[in-house]
mmCIF file of C-alpha atoms and ligand atoms in Angstrom:
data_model
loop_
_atom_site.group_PDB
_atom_site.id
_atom_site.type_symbol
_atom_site.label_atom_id
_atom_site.label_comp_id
_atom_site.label_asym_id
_atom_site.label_seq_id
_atom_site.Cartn_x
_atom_site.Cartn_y
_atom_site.Cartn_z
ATOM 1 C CA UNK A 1144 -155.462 -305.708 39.843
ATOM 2 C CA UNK A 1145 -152.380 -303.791 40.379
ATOM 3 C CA UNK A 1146 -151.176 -301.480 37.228
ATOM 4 C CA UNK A 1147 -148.359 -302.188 35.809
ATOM 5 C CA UNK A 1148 -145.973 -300.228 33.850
ATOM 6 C CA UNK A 1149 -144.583 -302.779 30.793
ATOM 7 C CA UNK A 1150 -146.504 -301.757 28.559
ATOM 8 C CA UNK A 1151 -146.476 -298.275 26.760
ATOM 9 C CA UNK A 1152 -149.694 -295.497 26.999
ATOM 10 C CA UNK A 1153 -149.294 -295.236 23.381
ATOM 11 C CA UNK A 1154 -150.683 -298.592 22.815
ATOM 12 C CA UNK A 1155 -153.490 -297.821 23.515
ATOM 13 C CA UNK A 1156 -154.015 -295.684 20.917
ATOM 14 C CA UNK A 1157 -152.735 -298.045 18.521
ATOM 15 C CA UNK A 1158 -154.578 -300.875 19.807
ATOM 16 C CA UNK A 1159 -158.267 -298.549 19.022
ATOM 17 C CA UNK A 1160 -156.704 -297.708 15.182
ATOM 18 C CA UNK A 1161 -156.127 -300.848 14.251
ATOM 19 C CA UNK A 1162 -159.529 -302.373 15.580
ATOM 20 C CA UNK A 1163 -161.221 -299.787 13.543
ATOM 21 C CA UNK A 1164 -158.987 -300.621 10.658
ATOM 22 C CA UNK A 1165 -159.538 -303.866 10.659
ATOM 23 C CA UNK A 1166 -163.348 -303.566 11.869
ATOM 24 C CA UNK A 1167 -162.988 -305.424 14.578
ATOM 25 C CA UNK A 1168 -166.325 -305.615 16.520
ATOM 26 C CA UNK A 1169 -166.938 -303.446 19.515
ATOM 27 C CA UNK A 1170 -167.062 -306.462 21.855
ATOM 28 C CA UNK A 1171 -162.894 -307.467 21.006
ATOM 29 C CA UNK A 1172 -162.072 -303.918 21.252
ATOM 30 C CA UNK A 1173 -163.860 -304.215 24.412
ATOM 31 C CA UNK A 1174 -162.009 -307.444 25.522
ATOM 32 C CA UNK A 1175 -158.728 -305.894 24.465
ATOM 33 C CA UNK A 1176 -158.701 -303.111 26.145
ATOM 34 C CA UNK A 1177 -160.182 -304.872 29.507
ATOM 35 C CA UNK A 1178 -156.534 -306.690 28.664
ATOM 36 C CA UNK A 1179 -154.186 -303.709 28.853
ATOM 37 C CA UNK A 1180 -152.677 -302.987 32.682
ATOM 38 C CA UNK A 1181 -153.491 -299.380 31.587
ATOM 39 C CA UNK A 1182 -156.658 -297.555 32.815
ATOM 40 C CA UNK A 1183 -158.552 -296.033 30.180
ATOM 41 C CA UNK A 1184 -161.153 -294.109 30.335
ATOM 42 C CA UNK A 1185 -162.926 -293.215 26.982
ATOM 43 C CA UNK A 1186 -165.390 -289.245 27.294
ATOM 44 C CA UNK A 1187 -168.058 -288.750 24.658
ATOM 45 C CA UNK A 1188 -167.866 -285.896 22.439
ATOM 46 C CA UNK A 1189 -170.262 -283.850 25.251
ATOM 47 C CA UNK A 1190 -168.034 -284.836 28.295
ATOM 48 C CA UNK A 1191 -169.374 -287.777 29.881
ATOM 49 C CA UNK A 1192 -167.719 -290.664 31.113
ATOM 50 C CA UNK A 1193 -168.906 -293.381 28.192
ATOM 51 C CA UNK A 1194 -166.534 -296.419 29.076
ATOM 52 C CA UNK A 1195 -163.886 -297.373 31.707
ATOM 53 C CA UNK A 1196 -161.986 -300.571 30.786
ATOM 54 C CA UNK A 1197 -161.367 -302.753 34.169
ATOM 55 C CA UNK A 1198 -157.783 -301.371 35.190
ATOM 56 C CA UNK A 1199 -160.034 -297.907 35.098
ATOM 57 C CA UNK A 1200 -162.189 -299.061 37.633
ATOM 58 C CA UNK A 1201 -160.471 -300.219 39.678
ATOM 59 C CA UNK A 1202 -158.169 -297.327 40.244
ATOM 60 C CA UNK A 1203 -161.307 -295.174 40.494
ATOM 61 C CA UNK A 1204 -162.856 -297.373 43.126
ATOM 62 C CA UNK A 1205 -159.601 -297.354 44.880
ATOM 63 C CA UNK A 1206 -159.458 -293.954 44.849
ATOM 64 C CA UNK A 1207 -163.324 -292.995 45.302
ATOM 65 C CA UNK A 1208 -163.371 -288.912 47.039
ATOM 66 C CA UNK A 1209 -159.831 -288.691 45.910
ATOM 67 C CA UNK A 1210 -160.177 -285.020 44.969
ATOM 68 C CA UNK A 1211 -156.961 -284.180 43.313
ATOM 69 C CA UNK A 1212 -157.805 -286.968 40.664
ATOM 70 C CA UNK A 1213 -160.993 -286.308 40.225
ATOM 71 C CA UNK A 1214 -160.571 -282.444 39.580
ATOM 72 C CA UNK A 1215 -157.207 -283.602 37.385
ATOM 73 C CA UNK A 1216 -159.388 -286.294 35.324
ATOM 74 C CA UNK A 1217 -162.304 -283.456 34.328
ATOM 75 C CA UNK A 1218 -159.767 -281.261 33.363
ATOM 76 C CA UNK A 1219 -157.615 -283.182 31.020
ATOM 77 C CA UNK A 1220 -160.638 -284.600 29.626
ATOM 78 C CA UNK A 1221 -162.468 -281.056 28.957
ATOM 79 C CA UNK A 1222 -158.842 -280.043 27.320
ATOM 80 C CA UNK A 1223 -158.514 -282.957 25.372
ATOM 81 C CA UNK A 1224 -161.996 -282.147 23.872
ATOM 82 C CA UNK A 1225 -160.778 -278.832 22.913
ATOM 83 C CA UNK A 1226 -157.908 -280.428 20.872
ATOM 84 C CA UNK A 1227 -155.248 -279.928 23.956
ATOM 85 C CA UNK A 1228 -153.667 -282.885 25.160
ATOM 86 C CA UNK A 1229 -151.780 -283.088 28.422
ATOM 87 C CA UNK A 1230 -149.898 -285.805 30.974
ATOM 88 C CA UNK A 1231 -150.483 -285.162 34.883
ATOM 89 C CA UNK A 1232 -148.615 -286.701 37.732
ATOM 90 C CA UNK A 1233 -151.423 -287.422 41.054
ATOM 91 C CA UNK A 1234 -150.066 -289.065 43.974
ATOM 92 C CA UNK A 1235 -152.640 -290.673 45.735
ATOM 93 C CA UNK A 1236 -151.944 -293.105 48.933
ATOM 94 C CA UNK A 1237 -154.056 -295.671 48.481
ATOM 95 C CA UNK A 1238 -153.427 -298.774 48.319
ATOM 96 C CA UNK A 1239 -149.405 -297.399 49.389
ATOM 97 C CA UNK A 1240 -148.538 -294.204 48.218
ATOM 98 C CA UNK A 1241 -148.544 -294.109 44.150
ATOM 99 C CA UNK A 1242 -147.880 -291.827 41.540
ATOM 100 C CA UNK A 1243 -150.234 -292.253 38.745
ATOM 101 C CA UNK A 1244 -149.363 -290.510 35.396
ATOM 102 C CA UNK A 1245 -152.759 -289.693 33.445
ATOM 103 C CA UNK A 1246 -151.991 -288.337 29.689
ATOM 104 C CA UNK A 1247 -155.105 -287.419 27.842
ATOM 105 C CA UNK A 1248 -155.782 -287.832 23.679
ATOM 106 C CA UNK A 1249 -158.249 -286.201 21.510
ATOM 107 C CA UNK A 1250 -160.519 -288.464 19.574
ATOM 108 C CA UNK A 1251 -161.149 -288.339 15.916
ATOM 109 C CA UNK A 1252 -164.929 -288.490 16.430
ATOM 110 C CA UNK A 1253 -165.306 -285.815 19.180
ATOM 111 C CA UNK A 1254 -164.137 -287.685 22.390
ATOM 112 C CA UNK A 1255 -161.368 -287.680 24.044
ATOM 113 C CA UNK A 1256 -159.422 -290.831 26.177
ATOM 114 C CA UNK A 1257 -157.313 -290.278 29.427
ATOM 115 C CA UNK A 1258 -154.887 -293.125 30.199
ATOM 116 C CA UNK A 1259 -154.155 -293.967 33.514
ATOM 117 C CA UNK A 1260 -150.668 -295.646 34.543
ATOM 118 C CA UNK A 1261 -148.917 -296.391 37.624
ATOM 119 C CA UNK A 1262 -145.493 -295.118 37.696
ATOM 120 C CA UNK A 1263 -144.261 -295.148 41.280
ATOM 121 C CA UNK A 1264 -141.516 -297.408 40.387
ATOM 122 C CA UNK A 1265 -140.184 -295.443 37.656
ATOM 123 C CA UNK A 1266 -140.338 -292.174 39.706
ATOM 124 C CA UNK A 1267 -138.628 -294.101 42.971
ATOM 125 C CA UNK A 1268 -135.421 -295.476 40.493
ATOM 126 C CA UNK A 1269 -135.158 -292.015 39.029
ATOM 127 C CA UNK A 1270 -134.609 -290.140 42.309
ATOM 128 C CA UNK A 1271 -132.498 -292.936 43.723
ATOM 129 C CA UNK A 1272 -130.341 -292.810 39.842
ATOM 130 C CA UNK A 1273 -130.640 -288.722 40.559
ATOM 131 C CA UNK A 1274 -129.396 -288.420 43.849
ATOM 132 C CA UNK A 1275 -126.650 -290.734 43.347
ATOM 133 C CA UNK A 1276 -125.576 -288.338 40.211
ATOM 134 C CA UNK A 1277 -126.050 -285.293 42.602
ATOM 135 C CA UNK A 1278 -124.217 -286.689 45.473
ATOM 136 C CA UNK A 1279 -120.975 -288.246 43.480
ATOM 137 C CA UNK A 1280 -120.912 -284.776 40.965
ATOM 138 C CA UNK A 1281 -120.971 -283.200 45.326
ATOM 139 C CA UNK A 1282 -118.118 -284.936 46.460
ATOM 140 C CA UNK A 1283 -115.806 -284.672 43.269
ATOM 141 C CA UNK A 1284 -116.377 -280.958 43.117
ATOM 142 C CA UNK A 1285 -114.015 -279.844 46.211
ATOM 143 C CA UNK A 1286 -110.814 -282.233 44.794
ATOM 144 C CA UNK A 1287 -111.457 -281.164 41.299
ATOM 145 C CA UNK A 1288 -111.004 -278.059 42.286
ATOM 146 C CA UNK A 1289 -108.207 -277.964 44.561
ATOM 147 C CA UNK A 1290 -106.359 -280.215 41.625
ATOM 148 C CA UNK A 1291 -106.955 -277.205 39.115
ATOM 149 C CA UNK A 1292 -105.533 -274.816 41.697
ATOM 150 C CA UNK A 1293 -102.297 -276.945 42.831
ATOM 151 C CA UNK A 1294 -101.949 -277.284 38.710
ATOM 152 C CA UNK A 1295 -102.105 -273.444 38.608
ATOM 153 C CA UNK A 1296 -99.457 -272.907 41.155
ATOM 154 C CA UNK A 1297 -96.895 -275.279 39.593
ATOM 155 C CA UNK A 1298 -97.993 -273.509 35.956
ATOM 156 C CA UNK A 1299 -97.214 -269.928 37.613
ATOM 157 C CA UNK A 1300 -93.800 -270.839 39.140
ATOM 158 C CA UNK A 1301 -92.692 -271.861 35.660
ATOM 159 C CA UNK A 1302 -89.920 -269.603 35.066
ATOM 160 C CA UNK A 1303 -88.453 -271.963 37.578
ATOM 161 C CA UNK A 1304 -89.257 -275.184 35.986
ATOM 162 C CA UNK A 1305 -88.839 -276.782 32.445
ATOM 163 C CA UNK A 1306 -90.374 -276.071 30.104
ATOM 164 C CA UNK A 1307 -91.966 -280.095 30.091
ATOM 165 C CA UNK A 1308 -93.410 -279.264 33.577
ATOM 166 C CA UNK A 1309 -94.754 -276.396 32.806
ATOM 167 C CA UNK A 1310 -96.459 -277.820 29.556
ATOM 168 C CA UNK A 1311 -97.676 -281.014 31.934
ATOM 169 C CA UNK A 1312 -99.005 -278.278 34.719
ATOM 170 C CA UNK A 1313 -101.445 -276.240 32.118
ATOM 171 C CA UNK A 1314 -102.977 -279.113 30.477
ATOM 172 C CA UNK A 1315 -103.350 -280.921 34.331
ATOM 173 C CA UNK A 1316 -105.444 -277.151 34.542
ATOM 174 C CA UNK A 1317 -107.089 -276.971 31.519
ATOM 175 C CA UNK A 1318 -108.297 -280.976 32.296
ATOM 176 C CA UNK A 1319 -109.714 -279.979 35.808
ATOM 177 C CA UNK A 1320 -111.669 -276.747 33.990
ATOM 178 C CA UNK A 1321 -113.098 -279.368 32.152
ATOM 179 C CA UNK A 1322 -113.780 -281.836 34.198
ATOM 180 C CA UNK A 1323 -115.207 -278.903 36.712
ATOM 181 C CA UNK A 1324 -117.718 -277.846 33.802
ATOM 182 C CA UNK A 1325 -118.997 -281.422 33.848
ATOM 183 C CA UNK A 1326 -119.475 -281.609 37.151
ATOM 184 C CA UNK A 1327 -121.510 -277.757 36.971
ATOM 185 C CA UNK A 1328 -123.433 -279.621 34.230
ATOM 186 C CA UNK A 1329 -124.445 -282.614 35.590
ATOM 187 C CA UNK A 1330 -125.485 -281.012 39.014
ATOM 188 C CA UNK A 1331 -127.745 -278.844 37.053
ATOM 189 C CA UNK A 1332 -129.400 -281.471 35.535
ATOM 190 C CA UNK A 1333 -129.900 -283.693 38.628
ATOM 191 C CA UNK A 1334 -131.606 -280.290 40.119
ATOM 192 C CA UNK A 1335 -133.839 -279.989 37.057
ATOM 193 C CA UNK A 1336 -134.610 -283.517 37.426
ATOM 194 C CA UNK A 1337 -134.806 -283.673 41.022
ATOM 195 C CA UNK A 1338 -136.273 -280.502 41.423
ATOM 196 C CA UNK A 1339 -138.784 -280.022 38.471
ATOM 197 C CA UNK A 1340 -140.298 -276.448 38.512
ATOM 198 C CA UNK A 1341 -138.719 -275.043 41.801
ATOM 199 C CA UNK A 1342 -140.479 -271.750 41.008
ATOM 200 C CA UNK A 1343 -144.030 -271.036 39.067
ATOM 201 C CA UNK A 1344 -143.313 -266.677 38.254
ATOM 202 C CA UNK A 1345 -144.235 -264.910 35.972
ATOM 203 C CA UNK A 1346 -141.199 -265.197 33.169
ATOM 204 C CA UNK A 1347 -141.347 -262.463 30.479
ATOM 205 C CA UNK A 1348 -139.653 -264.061 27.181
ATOM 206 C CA UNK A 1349 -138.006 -261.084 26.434
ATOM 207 C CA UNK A 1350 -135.943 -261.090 29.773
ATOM 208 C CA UNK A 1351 -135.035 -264.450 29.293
ATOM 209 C CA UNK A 1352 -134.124 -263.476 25.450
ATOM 210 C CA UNK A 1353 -131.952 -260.440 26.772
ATOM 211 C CA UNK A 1354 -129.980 -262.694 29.512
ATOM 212 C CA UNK A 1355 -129.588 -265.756 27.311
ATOM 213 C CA UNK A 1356 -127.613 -263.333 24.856
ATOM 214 C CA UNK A 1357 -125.762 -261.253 27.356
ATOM 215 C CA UNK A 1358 -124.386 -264.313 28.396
ATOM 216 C CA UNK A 1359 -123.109 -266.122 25.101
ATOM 217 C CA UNK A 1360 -122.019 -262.325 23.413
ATOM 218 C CA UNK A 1361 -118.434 -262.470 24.837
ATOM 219 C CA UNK A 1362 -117.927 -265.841 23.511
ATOM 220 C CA UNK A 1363 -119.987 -264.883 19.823
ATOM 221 C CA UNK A 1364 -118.049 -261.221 19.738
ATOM 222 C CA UNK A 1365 -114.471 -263.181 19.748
ATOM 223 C CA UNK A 1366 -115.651 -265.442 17.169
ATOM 224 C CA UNK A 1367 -116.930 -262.329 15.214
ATOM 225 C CA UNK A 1368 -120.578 -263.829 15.551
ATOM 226 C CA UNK A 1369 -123.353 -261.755 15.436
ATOM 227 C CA UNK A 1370 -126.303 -262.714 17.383
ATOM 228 C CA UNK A 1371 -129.817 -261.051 16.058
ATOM 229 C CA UNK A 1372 -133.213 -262.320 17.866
ATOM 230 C CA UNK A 1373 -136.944 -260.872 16.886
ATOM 231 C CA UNK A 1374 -138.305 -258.005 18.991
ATOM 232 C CA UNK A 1375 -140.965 -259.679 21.401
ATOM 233 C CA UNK A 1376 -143.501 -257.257 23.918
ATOM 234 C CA UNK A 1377 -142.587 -257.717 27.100
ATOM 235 C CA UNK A 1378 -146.133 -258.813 28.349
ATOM 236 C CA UNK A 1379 -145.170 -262.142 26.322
ATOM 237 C CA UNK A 1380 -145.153 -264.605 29.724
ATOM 238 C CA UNK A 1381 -144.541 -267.999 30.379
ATOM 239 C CA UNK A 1382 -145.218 -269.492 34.151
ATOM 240 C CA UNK A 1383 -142.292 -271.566 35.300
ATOM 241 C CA UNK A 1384 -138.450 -271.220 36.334
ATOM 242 C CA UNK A 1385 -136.982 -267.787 34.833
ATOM 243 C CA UNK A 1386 -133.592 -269.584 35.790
ATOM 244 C CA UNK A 1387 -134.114 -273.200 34.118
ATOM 245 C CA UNK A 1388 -135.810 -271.091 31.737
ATOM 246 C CA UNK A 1389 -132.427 -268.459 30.814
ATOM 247 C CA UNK A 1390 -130.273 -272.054 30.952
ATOM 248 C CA UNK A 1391 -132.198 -273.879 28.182
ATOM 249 C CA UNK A 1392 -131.835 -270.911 26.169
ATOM 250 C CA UNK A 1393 -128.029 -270.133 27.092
ATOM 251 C CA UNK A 1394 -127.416 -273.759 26.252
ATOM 252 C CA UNK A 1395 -128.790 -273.405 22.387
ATOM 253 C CA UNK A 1396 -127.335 -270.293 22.109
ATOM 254 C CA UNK A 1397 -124.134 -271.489 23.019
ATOM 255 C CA UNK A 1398 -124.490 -274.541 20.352
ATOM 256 C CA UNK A 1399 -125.532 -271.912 17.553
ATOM 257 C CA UNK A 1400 -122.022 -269.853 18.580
ATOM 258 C CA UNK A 1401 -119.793 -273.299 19.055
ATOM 259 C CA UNK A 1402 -120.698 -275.249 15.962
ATOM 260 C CA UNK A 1403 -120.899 -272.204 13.421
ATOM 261 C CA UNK A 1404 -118.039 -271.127 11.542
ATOM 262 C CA UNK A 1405 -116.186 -267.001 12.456
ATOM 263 C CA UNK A 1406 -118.078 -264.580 10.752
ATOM 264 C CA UNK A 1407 -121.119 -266.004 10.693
ATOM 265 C CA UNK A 1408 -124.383 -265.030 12.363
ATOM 266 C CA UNK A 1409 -127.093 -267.061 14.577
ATOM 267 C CA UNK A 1410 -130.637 -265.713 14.659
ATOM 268 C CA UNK A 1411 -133.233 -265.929 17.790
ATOM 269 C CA UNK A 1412 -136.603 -266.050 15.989
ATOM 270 C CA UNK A 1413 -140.103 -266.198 18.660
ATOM 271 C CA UNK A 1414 -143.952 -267.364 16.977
ATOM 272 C CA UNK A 1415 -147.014 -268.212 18.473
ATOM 273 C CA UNK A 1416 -149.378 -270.225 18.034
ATOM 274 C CA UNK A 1417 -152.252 -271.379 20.077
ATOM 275 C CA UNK A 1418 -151.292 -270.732 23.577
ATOM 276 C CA UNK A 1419 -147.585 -271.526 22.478
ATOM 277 C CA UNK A 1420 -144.614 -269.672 21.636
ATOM 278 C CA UNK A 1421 -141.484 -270.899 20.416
ATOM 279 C CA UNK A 1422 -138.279 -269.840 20.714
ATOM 280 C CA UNK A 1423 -136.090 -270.482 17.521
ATOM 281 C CA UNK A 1424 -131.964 -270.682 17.809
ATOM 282 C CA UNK A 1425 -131.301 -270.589 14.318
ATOM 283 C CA UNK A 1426 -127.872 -270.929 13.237
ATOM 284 C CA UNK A 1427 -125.575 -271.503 9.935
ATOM 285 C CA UNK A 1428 -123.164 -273.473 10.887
ATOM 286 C CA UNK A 1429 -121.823 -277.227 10.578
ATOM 287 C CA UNK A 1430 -125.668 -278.639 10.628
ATOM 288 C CA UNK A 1431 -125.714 -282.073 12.194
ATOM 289 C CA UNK A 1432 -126.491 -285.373 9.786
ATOM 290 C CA UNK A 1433 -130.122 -286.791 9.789
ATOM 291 C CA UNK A 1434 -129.007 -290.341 11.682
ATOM 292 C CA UNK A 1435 -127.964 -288.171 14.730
ATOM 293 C CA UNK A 1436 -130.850 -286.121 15.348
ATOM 294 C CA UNK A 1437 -133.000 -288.679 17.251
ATOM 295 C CA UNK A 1438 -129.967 -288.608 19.637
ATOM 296 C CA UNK A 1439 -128.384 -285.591 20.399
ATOM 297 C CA UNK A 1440 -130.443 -284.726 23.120
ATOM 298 C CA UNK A 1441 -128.947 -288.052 25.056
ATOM 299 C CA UNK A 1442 -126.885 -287.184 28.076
ATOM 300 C CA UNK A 1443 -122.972 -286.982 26.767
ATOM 301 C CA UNK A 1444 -124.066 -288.067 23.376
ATOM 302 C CA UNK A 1445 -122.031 -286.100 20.637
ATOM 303 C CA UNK A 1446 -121.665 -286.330 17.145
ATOM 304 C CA UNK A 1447 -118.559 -285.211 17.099
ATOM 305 C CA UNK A 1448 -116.153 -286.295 20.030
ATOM 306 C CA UNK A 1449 -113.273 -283.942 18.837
ATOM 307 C CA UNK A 1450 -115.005 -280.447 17.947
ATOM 308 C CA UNK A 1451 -117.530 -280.863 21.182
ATOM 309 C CA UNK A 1452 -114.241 -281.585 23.371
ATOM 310 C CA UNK A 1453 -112.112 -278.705 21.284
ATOM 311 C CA UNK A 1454 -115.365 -276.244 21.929
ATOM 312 C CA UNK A 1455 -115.298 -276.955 25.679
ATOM 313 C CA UNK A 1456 -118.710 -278.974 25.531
ATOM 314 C CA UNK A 1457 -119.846 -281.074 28.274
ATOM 315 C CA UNK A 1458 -122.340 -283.479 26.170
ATOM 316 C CA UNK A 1459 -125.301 -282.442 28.773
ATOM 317 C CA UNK A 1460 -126.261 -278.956 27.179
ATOM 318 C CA UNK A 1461 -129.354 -280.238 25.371
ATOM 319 C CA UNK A 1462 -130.000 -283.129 27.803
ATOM 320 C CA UNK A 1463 -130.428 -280.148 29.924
ATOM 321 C CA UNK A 1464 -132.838 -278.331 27.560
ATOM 322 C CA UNK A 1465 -135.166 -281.237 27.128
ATOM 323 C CA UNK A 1466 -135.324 -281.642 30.710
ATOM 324 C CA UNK A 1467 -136.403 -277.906 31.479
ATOM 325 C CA UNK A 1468 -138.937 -278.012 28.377
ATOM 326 C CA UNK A 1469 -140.682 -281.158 29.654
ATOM 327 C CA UNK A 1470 -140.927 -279.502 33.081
ATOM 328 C CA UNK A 1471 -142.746 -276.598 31.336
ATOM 329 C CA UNK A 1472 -144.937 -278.654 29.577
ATOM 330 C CA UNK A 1473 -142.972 -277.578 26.457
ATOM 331 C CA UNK A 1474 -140.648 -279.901 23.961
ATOM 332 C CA UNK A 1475 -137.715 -278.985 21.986
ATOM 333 C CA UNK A 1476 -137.033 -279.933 18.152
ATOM 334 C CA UNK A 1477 -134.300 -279.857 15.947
ATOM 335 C CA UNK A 1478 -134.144 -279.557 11.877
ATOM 336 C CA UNK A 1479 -130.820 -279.468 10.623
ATOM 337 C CA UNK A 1480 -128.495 -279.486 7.016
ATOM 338 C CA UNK A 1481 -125.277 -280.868 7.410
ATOM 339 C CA UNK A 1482 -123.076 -277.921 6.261
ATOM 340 C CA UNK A 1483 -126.317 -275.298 6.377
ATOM 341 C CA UNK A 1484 -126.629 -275.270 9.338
ATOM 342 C CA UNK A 1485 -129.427 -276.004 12.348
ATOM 343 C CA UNK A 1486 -132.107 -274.659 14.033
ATOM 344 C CA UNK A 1487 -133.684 -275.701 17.424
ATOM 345 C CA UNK A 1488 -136.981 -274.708 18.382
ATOM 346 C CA UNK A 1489 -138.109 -274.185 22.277
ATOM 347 C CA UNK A 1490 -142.347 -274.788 22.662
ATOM 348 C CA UNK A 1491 -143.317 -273.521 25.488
ATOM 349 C CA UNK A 1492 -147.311 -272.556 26.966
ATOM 350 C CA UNK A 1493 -147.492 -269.190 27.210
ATOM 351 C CA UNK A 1494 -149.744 -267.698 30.528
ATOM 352 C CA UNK A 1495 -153.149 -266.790 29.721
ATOM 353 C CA UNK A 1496 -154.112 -263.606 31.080
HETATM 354 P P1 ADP B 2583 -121.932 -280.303 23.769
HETATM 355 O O1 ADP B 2583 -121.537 -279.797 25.090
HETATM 356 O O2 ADP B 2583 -121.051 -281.378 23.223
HETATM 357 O O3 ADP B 2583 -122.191 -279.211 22.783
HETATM 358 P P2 ADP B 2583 -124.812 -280.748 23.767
HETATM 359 O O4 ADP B 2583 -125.644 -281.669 24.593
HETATM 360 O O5 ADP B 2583 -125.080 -279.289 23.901
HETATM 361 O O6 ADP B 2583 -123.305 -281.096 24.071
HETATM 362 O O7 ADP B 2583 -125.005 -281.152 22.242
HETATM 363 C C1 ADP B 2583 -124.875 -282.524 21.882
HETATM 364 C C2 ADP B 2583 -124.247 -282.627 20.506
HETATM 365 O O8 ADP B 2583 -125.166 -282.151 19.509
HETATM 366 C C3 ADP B 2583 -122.991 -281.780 20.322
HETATM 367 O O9 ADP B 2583 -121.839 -282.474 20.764
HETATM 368 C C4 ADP B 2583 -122.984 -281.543 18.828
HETATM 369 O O10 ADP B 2583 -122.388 -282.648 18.176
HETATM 370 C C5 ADP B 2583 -124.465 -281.496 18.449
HETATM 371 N N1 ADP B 2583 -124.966 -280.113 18.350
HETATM 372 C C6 ADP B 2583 -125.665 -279.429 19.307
HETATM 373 N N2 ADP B 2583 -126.009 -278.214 18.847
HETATM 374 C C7 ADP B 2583 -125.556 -278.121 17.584
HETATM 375 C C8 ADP B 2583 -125.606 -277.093 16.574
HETATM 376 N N3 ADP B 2583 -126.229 -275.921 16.779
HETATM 377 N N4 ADP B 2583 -125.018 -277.359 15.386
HETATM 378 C C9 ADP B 2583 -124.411 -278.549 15.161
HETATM 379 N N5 ADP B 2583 -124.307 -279.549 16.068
HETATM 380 C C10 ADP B 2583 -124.882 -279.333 17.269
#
């Protein structure tokens, strides 16, 4: 039996709380689970292996000596026992090359449950959706540009021309800038995509603190913003990219500066908590209304058209941030008052030394 990948890991879940809700006998919990095209594989509360439904098995007889997923399975599954849950990516090559995605849950009761999918066909349209995006944003970058210099010549000879033209020529300019920041955008999220973690350093939080605010305080300084952030050791380390890392942050900050009013002032606050530390861009500004949240970390979703396109925003800032979080093994949250402003946390592991 091949896995397929219609139906969602979390059902799984959902499928063993409502059997004990409804006491449903072992043997249909059983028999439902054997239904699912998801492996699972359910540990008891020491560690062992207690019960494999039948897309399980087979996978693991398929992939019998396959070392990577063996060493990958014991690990999740010791985590998971400790209350840390986690999704892996194996490729194995048998029966044709896969890529199975195994995410593991904690049990109520002391166990823990990895779910196995198959999610080679997901991963193969991605990069083929990717690398058109990377390609296209390629090619449109050298005419964009040489438009926004042509539009820059006629704008500089204006003494010449009428006023009109000269009106046309810097909007034609101000258009390609535009239009070139997209393009910047979305070829740094195809890389992030594409890419994942290029790089696994050492990143010190504070460094990526101290560039993510060097960057944003020319824009914040004419807007007479003031940009505090909590003092943070410098042995605080994440493992990852320091430069997807300095981006996600840049991006928030830049938000915090954009959508807040002159005058006012955005605060970088860092916490930990087990194994985690998050990086809050908290801000005061124009907040964003509750319906919206779920969505503004879309690609080119904004909630407002006008103020985004006024601000110089691309629609792919937080798209972006979401994307280097998830490589990271991190997320990213927003909580937000509509006129209070917003403030969006970064989780990220730290390195355990
Ligand atoms: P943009 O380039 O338009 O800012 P983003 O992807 O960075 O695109 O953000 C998506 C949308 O989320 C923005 O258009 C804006 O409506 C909203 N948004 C993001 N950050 C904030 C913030 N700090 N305060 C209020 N609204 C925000």
């Amino acid at each position: 039996m091949k896995l397929r990948r219609w139906q969602r890991a979390e059902t799984v879940t959902e499928t063993i709380a409502e059997a004990n809700a409804d006491h449903v006998s072992l043997t249909q919990m059983r028999t439902a689970l054997n239904a699912l095209p998801i492996g699972v594989v359910i540990y008891d509360a020491g560690g062992q292996e207690w019960w494999l439904n039948r897309a399980a098995h087979v996978v693991v007889d398929q992939q019998r000596g396959h070392a990577e997923l063996t060493r990958e399975m014991s690990s999740l599954s010791s985590k998971a026992l400790h209350g840390r849950t986690s999704t892996v990516l194996v490729n194995v090559d048998r029966p044709l090359g896969q890529t199975l995605e195994i995410r593991s849950v904690s049990l109520i009761n002391g166990g823990a449950l990895l779910m196995i999918e198959d999610v080679t066909e997901r991963i193969i349209t991605d990069r083929v959706r990717t690398d058109f995006v990377a390609n296209i944003s390629h090619e449109l970058k050298t005419p964009v540009g040489a438009l926004a210099l042509l539009a820059e010549t006629i704008a500089g000879e204006a003494d010449e021309l009428d006023s009109d033209v000269q009106r046309l020529a810097r909007h034609i300019v101000e258009e390609s800038h535009r239009v070139a920041r997209i393009i910047d955008d979305l070829l740094e999220l195809a890389k992030i995509e594409f890419d994942g973690i290029a790089t696994q350093e050492d990143v010190s939080v504070q460094a990526v603190l101290a560039d993510a605010v060097g960057r944003v305080n020319a824009v914040a300084v004419a807007s007479k913003i003031f940009i505090s952030s909590t003092e943070v050791d410098a042995d605080v380390v994440c493992q990852g990219d320091a430069r997807q890392l300095v981006s996600a942050v840049t991006n928030l900050c830049e938000n915090a500066v954009k959508y807040s009013n002159a005058g006012a002032e955005v605060h970088i606050g860092v916490a930990f908590e087990s194994g985690f530390v998050t990086i809050s861009v908290i801000d005061y500004g124009i907040g964003i209304e509750s319906e919206h949240l779920d969505r503004v970390f879309e690609r080119f979703y904004r909630v407002d058209q006008a103020r985004s396109r006024q601000t110089g925003g691309t629609g792919l800032g937080l798209a972006i941030v979401r994307h280097v979080a998830a490589n990271h093994g991190g997320e990213v949250n927003v909580v937000s008052t509509p006129g209070e402003g917003s403030t969006f946390s970064l989780r990220l592991p730290m390195k355990i030394r």
